[in-house]
mmCIF file of C-alpha atoms and ligand atoms in Angstrom:
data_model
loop_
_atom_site.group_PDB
_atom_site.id
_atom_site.type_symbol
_atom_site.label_atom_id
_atom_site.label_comp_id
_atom_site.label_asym_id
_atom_site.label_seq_id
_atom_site.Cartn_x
_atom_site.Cartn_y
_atom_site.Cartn_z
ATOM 1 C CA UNK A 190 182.753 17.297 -35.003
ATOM 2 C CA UNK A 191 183.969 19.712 -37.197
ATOM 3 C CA UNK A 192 182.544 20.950 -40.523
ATOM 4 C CA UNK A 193 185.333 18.723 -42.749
ATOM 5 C CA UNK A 194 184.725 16.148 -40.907
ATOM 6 C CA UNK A 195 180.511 15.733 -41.561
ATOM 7 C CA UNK A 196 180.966 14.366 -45.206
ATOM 8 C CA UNK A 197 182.933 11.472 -43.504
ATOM 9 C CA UNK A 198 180.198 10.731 -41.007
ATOM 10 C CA UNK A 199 177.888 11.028 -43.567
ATOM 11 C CA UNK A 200 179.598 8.625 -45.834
ATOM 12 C CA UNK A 201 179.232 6.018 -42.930
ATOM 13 C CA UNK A 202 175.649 7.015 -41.978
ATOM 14 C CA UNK A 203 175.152 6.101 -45.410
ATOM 15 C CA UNK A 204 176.881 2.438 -45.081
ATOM 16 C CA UNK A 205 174.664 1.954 -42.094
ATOM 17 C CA UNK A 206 177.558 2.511 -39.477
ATOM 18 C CA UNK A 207 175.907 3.025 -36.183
ATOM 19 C CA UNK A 208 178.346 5.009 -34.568
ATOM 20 C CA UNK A 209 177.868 7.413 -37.434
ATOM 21 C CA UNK A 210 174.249 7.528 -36.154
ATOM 22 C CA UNK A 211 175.214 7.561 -32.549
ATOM 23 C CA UNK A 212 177.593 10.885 -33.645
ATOM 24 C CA UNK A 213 174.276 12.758 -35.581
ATOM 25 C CA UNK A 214 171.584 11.651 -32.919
ATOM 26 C CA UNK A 215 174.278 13.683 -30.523
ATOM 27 C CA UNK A 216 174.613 16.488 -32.982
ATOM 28 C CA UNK A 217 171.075 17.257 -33.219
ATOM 29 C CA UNK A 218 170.022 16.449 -29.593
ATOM 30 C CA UNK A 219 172.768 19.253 -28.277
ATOM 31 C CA UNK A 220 171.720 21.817 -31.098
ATOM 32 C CA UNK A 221 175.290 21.850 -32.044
ATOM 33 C CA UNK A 222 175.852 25.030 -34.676
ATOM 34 C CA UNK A 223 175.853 22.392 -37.434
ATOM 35 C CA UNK A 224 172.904 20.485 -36.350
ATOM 36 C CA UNK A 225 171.138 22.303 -39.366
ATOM 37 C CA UNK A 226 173.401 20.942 -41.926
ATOM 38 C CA UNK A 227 172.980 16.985 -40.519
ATOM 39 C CA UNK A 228 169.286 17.970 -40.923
ATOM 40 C CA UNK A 229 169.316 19.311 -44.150
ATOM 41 C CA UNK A 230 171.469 16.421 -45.623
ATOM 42 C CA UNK A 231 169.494 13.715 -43.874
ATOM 43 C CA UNK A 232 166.171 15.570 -44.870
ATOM 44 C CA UNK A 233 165.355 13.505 -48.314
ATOM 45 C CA UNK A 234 166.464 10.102 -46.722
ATOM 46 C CA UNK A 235 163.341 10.711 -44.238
ATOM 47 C CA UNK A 236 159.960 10.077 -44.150
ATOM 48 C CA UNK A 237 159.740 6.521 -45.076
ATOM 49 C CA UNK A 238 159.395 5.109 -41.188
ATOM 50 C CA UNK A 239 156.303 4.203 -39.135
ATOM 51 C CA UNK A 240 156.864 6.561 -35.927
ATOM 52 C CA UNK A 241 154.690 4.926 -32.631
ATOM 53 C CA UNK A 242 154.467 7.112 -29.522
ATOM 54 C CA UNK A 243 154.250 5.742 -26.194
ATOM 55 C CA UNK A 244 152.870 6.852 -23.396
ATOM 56 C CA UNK A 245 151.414 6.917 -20.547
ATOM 57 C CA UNK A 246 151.922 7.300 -16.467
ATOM 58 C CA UNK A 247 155.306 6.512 -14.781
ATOM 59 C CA UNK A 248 155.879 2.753 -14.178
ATOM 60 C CA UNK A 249 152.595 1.705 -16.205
ATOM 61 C CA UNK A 250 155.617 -0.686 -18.156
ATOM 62 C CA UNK A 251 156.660 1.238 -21.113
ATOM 63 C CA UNK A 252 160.147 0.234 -21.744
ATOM 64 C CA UNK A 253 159.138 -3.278 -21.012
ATOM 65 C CA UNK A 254 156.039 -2.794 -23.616
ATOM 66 C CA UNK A 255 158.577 -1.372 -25.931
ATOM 67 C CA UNK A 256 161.262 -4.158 -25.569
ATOM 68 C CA UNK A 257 158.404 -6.480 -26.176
ATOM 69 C CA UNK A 258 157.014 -5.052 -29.356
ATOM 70 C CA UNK A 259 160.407 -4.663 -30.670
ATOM 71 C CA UNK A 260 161.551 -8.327 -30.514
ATOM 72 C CA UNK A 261 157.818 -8.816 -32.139
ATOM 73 C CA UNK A 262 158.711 -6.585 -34.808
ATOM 74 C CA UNK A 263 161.851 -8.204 -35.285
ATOM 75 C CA UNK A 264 160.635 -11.490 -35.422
ATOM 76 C CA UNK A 265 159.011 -9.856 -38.527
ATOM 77 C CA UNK A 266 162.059 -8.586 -39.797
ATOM 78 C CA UNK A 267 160.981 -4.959 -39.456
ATOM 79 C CA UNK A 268 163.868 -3.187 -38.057
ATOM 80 C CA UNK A 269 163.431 -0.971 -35.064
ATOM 81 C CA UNK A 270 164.918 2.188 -33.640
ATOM 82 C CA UNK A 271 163.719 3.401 -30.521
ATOM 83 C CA UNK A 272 164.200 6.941 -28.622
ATOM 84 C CA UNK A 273 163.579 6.944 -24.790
ATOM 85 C CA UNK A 274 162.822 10.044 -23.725
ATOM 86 C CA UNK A 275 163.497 10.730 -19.548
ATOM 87 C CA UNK A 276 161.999 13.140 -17.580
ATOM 88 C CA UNK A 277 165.004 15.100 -16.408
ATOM 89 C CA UNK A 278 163.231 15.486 -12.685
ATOM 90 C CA UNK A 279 165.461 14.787 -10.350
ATOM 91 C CA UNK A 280 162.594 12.628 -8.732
ATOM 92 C CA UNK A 281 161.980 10.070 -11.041
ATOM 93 C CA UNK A 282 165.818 10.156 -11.908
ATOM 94 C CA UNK A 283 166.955 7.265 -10.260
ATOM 95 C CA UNK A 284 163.859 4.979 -10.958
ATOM 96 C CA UNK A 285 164.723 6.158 -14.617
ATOM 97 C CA UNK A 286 168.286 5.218 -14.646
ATOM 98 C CA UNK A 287 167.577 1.869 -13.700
ATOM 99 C CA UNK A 288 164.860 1.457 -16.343
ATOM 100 C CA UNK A 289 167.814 2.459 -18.977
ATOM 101 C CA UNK A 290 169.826 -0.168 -18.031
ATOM 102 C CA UNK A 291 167.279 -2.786 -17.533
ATOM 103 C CA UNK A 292 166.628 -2.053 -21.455
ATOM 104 C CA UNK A 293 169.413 -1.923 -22.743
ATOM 105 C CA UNK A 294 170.468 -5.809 -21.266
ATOM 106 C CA UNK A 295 167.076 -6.728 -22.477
ATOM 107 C CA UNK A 296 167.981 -5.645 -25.949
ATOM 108 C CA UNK A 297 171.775 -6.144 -26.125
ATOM 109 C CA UNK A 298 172.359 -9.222 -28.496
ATOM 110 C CA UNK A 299 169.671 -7.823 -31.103
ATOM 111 C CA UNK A 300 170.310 -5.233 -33.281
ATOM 112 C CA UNK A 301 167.736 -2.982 -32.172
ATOM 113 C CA UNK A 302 169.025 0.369 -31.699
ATOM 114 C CA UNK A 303 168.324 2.220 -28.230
ATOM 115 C CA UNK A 304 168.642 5.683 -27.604
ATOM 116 C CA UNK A 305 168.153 7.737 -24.139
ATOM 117 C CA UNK A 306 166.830 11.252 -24.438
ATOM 118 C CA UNK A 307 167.196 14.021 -21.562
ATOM 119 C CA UNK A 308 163.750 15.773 -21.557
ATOM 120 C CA UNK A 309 164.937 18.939 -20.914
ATOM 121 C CA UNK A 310 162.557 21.267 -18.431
ATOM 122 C CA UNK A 311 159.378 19.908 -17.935
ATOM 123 C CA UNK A 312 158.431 16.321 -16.479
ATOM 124 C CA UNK A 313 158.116 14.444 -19.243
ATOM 125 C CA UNK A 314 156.898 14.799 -22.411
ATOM 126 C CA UNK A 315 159.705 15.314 -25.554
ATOM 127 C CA UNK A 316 162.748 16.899 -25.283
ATOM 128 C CA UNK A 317 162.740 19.628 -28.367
ATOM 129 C CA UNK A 318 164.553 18.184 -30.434
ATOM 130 C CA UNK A 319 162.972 14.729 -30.280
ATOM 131 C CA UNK A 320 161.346 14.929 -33.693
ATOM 132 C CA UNK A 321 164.679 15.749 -35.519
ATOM 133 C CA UNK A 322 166.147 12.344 -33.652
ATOM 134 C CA UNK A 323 163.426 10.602 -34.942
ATOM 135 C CA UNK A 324 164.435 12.299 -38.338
ATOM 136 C CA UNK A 325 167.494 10.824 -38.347
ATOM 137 C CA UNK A 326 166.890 7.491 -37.519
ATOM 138 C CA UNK A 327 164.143 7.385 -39.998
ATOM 139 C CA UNK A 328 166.744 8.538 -42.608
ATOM 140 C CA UNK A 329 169.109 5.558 -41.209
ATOM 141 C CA UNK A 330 166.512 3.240 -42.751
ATOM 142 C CA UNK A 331 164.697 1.746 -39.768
ATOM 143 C CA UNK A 332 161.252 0.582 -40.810
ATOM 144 C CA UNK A 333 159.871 1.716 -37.416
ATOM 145 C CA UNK A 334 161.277 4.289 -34.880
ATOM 146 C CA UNK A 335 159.230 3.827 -31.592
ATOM 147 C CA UNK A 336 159.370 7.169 -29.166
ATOM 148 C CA UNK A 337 158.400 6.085 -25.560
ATOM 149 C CA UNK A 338 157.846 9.458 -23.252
ATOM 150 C CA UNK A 339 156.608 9.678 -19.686
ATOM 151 C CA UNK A 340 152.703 11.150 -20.121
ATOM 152 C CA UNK A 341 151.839 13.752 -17.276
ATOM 153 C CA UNK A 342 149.601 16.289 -17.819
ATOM 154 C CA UNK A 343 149.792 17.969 -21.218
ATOM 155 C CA UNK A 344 153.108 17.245 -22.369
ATOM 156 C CA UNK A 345 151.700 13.824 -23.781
ATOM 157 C CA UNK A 346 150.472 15.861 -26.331
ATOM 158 C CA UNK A 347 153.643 16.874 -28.037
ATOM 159 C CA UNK A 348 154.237 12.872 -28.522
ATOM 160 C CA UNK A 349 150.995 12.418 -30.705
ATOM 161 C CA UNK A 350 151.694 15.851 -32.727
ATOM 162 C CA UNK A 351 154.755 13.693 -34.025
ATOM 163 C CA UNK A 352 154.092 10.118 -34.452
ATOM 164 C CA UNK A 353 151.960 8.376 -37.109
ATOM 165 C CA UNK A 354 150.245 6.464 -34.235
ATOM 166 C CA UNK A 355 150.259 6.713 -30.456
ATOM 167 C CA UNK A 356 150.017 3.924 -28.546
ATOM 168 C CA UNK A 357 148.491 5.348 -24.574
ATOM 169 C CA UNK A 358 149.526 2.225 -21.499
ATOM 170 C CA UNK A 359 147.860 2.569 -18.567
ATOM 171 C CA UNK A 360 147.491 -0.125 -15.318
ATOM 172 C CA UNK A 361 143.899 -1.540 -13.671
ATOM 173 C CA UNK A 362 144.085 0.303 -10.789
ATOM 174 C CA UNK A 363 141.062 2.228 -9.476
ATOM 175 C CA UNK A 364 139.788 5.227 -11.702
ATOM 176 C CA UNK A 365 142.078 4.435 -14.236
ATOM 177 C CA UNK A 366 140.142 5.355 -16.783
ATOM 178 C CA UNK A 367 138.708 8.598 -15.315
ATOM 179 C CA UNK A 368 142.358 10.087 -14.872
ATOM 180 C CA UNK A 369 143.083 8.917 -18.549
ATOM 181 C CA UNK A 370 140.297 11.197 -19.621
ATOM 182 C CA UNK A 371 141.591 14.116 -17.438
ATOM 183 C CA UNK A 372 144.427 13.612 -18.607
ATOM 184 C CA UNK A 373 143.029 13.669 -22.134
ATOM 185 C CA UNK A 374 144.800 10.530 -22.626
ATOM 186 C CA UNK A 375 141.337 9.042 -24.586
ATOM 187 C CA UNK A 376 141.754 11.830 -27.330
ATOM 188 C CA UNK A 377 145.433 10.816 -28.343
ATOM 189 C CA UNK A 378 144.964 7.514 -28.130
ATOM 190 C CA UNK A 379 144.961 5.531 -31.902
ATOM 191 C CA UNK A 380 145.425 2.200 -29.586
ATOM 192 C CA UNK A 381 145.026 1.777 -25.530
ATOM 193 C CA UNK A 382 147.093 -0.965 -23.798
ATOM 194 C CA UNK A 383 145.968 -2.049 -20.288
ATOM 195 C CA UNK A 384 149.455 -3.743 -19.182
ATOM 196 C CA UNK A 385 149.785 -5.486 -15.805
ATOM 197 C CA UNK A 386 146.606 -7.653 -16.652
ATOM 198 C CA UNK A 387 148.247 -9.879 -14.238
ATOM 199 C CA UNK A 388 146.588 -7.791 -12.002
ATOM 200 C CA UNK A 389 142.800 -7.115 -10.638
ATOM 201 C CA UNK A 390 140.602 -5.267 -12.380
ATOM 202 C CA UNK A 391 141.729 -5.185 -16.028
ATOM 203 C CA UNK A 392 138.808 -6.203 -17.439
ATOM 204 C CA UNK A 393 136.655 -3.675 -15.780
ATOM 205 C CA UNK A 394 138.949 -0.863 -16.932
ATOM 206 C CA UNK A 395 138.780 -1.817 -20.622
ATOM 207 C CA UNK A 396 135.149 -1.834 -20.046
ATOM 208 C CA UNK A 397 135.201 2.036 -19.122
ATOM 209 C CA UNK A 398 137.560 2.624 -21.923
ATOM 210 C CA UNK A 399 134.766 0.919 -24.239
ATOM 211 C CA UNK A 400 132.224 3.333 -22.936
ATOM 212 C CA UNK A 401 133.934 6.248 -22.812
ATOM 213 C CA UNK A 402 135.142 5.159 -26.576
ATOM 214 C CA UNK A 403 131.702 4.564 -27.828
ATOM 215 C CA UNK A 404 130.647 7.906 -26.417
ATOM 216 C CA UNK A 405 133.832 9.490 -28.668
ATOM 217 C CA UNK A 406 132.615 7.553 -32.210
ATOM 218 C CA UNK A 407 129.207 8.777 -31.684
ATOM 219 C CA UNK A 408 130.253 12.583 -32.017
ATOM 220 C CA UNK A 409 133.645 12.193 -34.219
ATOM 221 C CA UNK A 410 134.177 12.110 -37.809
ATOM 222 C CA UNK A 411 136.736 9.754 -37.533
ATOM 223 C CA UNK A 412 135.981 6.238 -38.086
ATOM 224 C CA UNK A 413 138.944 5.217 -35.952
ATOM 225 C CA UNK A 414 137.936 3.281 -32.836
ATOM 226 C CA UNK A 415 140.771 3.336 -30.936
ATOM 227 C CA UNK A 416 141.057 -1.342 -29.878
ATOM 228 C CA UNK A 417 141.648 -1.821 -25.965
ATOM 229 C CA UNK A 418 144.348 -4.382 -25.515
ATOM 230 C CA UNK A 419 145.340 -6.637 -22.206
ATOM 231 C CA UNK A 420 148.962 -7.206 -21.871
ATOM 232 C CA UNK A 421 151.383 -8.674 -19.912
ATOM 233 C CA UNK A 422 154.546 -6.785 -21.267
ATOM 234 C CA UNK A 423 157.550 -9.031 -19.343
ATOM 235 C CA UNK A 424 155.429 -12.538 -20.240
ATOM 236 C CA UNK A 425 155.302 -10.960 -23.997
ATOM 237 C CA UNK A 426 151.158 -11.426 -23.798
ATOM 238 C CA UNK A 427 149.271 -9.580 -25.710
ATOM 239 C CA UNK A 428 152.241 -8.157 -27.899
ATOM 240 C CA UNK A 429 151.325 -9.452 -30.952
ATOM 241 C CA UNK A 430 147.864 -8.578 -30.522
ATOM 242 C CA UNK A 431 149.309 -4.550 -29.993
ATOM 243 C CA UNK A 432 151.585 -5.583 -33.655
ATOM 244 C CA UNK A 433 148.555 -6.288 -35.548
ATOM 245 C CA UNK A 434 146.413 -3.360 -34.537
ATOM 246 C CA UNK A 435 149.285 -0.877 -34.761
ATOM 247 C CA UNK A 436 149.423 -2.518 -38.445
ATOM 248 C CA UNK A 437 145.521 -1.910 -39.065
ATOM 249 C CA UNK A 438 145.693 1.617 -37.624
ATOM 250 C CA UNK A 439 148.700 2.343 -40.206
ATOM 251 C CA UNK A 440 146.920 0.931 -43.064
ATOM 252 C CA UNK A 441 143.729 3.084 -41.783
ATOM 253 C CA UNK A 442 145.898 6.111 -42.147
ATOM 254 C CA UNK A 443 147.213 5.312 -45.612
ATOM 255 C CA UNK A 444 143.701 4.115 -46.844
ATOM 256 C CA UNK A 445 141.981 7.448 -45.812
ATOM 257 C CA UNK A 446 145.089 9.578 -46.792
ATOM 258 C CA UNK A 447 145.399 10.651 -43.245
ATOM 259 C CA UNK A 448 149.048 9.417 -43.099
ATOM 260 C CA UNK A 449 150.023 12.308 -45.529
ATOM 261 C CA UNK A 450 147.291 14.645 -44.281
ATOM 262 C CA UNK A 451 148.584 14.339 -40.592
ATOM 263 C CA UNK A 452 152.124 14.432 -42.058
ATOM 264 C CA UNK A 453 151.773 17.759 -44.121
ATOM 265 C CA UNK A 454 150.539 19.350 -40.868
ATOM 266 C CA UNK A 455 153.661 18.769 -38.547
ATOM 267 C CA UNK A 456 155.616 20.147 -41.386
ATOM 268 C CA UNK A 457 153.936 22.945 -41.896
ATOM 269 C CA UNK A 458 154.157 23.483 -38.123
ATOM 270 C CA UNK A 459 157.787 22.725 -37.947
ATOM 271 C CA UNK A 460 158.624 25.382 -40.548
ATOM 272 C CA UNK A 461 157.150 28.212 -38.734
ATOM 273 C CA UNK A 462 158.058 26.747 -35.437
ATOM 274 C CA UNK A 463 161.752 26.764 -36.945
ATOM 275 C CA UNK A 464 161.295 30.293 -38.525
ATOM 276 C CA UNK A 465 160.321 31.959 -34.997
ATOM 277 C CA UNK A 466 163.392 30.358 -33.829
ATOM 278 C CA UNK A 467 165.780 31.320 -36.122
ATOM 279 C CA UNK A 468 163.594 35.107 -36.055
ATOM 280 C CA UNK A 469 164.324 35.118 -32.333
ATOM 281 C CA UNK A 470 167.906 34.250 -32.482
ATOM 282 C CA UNK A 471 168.711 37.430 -34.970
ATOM 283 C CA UNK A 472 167.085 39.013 -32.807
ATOM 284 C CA UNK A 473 168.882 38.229 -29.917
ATOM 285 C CA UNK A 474 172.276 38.332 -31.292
ATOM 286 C CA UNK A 475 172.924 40.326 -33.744
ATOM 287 C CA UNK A 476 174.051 43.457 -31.938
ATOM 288 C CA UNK A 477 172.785 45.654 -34.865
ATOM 289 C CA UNK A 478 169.057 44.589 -34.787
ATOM 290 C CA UNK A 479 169.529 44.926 -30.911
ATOM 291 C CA UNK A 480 170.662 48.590 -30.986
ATOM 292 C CA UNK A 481 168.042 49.318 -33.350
ATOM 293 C CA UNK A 482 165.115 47.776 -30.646
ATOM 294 C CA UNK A 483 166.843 49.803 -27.851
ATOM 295 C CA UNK A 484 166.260 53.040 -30.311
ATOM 296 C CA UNK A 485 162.403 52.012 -30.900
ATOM 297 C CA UNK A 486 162.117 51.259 -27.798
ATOM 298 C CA UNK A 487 163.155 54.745 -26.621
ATOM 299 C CA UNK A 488 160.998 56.090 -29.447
ATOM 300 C CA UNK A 489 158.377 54.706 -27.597
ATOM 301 C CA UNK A 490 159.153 55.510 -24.019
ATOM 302 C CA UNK A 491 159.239 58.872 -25.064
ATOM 303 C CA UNK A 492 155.685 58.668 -26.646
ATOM 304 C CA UNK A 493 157.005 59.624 -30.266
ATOM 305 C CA UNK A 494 156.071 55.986 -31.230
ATOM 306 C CA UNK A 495 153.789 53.312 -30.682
ATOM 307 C CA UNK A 496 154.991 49.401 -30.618
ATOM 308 C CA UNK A 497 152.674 48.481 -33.297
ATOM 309 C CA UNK A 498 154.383 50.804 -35.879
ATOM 310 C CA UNK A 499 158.038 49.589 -34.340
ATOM 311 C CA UNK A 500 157.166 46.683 -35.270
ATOM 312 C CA UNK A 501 156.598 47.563 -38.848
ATOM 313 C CA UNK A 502 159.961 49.725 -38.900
ATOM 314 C CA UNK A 503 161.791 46.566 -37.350
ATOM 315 C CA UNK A 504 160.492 44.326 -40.249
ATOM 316 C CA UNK A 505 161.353 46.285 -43.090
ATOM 317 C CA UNK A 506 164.649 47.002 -41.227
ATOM 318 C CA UNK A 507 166.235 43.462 -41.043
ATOM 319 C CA UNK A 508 167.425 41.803 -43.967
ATOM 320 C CA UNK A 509 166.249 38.595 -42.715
ATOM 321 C CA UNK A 510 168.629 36.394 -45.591
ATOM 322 C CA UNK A 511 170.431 37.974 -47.838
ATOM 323 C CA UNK A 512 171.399 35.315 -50.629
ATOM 324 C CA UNK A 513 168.961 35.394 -53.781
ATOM 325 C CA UNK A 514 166.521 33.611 -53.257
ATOM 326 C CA UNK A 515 166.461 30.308 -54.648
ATOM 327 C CA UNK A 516 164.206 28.977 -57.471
ATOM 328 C CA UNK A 517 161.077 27.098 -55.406
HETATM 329 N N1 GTP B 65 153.084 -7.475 -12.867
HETATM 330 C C1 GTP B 65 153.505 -6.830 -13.934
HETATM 331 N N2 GTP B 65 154.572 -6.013 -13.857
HETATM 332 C C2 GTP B 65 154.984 -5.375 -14.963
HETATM 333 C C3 GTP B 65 154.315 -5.526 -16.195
HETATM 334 N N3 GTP B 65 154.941 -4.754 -17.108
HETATM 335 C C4 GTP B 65 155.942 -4.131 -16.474
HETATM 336 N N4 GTP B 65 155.983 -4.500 -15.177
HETATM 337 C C5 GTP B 65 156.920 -4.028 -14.155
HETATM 338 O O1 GTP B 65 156.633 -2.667 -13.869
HETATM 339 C C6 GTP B 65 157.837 -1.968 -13.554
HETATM 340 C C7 GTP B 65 157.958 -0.724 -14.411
HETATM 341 O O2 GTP B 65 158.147 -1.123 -15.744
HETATM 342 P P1 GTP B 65 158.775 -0.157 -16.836
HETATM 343 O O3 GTP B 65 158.714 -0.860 -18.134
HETATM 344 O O4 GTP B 65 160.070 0.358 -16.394
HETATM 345 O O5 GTP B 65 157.702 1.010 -16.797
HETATM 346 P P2 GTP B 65 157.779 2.443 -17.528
HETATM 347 O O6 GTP B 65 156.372 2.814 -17.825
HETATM 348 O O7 GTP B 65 158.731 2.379 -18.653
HETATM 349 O O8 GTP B 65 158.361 3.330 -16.371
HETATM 350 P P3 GTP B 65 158.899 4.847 -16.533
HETATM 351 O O9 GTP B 65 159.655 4.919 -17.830
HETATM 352 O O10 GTP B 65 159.752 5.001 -15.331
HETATM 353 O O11 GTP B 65 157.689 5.720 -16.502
HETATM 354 C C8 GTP B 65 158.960 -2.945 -13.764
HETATM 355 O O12 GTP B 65 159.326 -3.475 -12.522
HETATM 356 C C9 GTP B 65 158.349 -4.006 -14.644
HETATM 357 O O13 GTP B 65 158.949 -5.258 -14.488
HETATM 358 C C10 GTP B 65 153.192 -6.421 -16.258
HETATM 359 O O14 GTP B 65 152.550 -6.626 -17.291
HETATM 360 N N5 GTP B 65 152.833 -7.040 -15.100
HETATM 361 MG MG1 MG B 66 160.345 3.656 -19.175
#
């Protein structure tokens, strides 16, 4: 996509044209050199969706949670965009593939729009530019944009610094609830879903969930106590139950102003996340600033400088935008 060609695409976004959407999502998930100016535009459009995370171990039925809750949702006439985000491990790639399909056949029919998302490095977790996706499709004018990402280890985390509400799955199966809190699963969590309750030993897990919750109210502020639902994600049990306390937890948010609160803080992150970027990149490449670090860094080696006051020199030394600056 060229330049000339954005208003078009644009014009269509506008008129609800999915392929339009299809076209930006692609934009901004490569980091194409005019991914900036489909954010920009897009920007005041955004911030009117309900973003749910999802997450939790591989296989604990996700995608099938997420199919469910979207037909639910839908049934409600609240329209629905959902990111998937795979792990890009070629271990789980196969497993994964097969997951993408089985969703999208689940979902073809509706007009609930489905998009796959390379996790790039790292097993699991959000790809970078996850939160700009969700961006966009918020801008689109879903009312909801569900992320679903695989939860190992840390990476989880990145999903509940960008969602409103995070929604943590996880199977009865022995010590369930003891790797959730390793995992530090229990301190994400807004709302825990024990899917497979098919199986043995549901109940007994939600029990430990209580306990371990009741031990987290006692010390926290919050007033949020995160409800433990069963569900049976392919039989569509417990789905509506998950739709109604996702509701209450978003009307929590908005009635303590934590909605705006939370919101205000991943923007101020994302503005100095953005400005180290774009800091590193001039750095990088532009061949000036780099000739002028290879003299300080000389400077250095030779002892007639120290780092700390190269730094200072550097500063002052790049012009980091040249336009006036606008009227804020
Ligand atoms: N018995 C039972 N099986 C389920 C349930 N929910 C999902 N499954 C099955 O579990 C398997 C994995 O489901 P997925 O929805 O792909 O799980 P996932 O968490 O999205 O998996 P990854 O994205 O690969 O981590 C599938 O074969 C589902 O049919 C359930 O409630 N009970
Ligand atoms: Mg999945």
């Amino acid at each position: 996509v060229e330049r000339k060609n954005l208003q078009n695409l644009f014009e269509n976004f506008k008129k609800h044209d999915l392929r339009a959407l299809s076209r930006l999502l692609t934009l901004v998930e490569n980091e194409d050199e005019i991914a900036p100016d489909v954010l920009k535009e897009i920007y005041k459009n955004s911030g009117r969706a309900y973003r749910i995370g999802i997450t939790g171990p591989p296989g604990a039925g996700k995608s099938t949670l997420v199919n469910a809750l979207a037909l639910e949702l839908k049934e409600r006439k609240i329209s629905i965009g959902i990111i998937a985000v795979d792990p890009t491990s070629p271990f789980t790639g196969g497993a994964l593939l097969g997951d993408r399909i089985r969703m999208t056949k689940a979902l073809s029919g509706t007009n609930i729009f489905m998009r796959s998302m390379a996790s790039r490095g790292g097993g699991g977790g959000l790809a970078r530019t996850t939160p700009q996706a969700a961006d966009v499709m918020d801008a689109f004018g879903f009312d909801v944009v569900i992320i679903e990402t695989v939860g190992v280890g840390q990476l989880e985390l990145d999903v509940a610094n960008s969602v409103d509400s995070t929604v943590v799955v996880l199977v009865p199966e022995t010590g369930g609830s003891v790797q959730a809190m390793k995992a530090g699963l229990i301190e994400i969590a807004d709302v825990f879903v024990i899917n497979k309750a098919d199986r043995d030993g549901a109940e007994t897990l939600k029990q430990e969930l209580l306990d371990a919750m009741s031990l987290r109210s006692a010390t926290s502020e919050n007033s949020w106590t995160p409800p433990v639902i069963k569900t049976i994600a392919p039989a569509a049990k417990g789905i509506s139950e998950l739709a109604a306390k996702l509701e209450m937890h978003l009307n929590f948010l908005k009635a303590n102003k934590l909605l705006a609160r939370a919101r205000l803080g991943r923007l101020r992150k994302r503005i100095i996340e953005l400005t180290k970027l774009t800091l590193e990149r001039m750095l990088w490449e532009n061949t000036d600033h780099a000739a002028f670090l290879d003299h300080l860094c000389g400077l250095c080696m030779e002892g007639k400088m120290d780092p700390y006051s190269a730094v200072e020199l550097f500063l002052k030394r790049i012009k980091i935008i040249k336009t006036k600056d606008p009227e804020v």
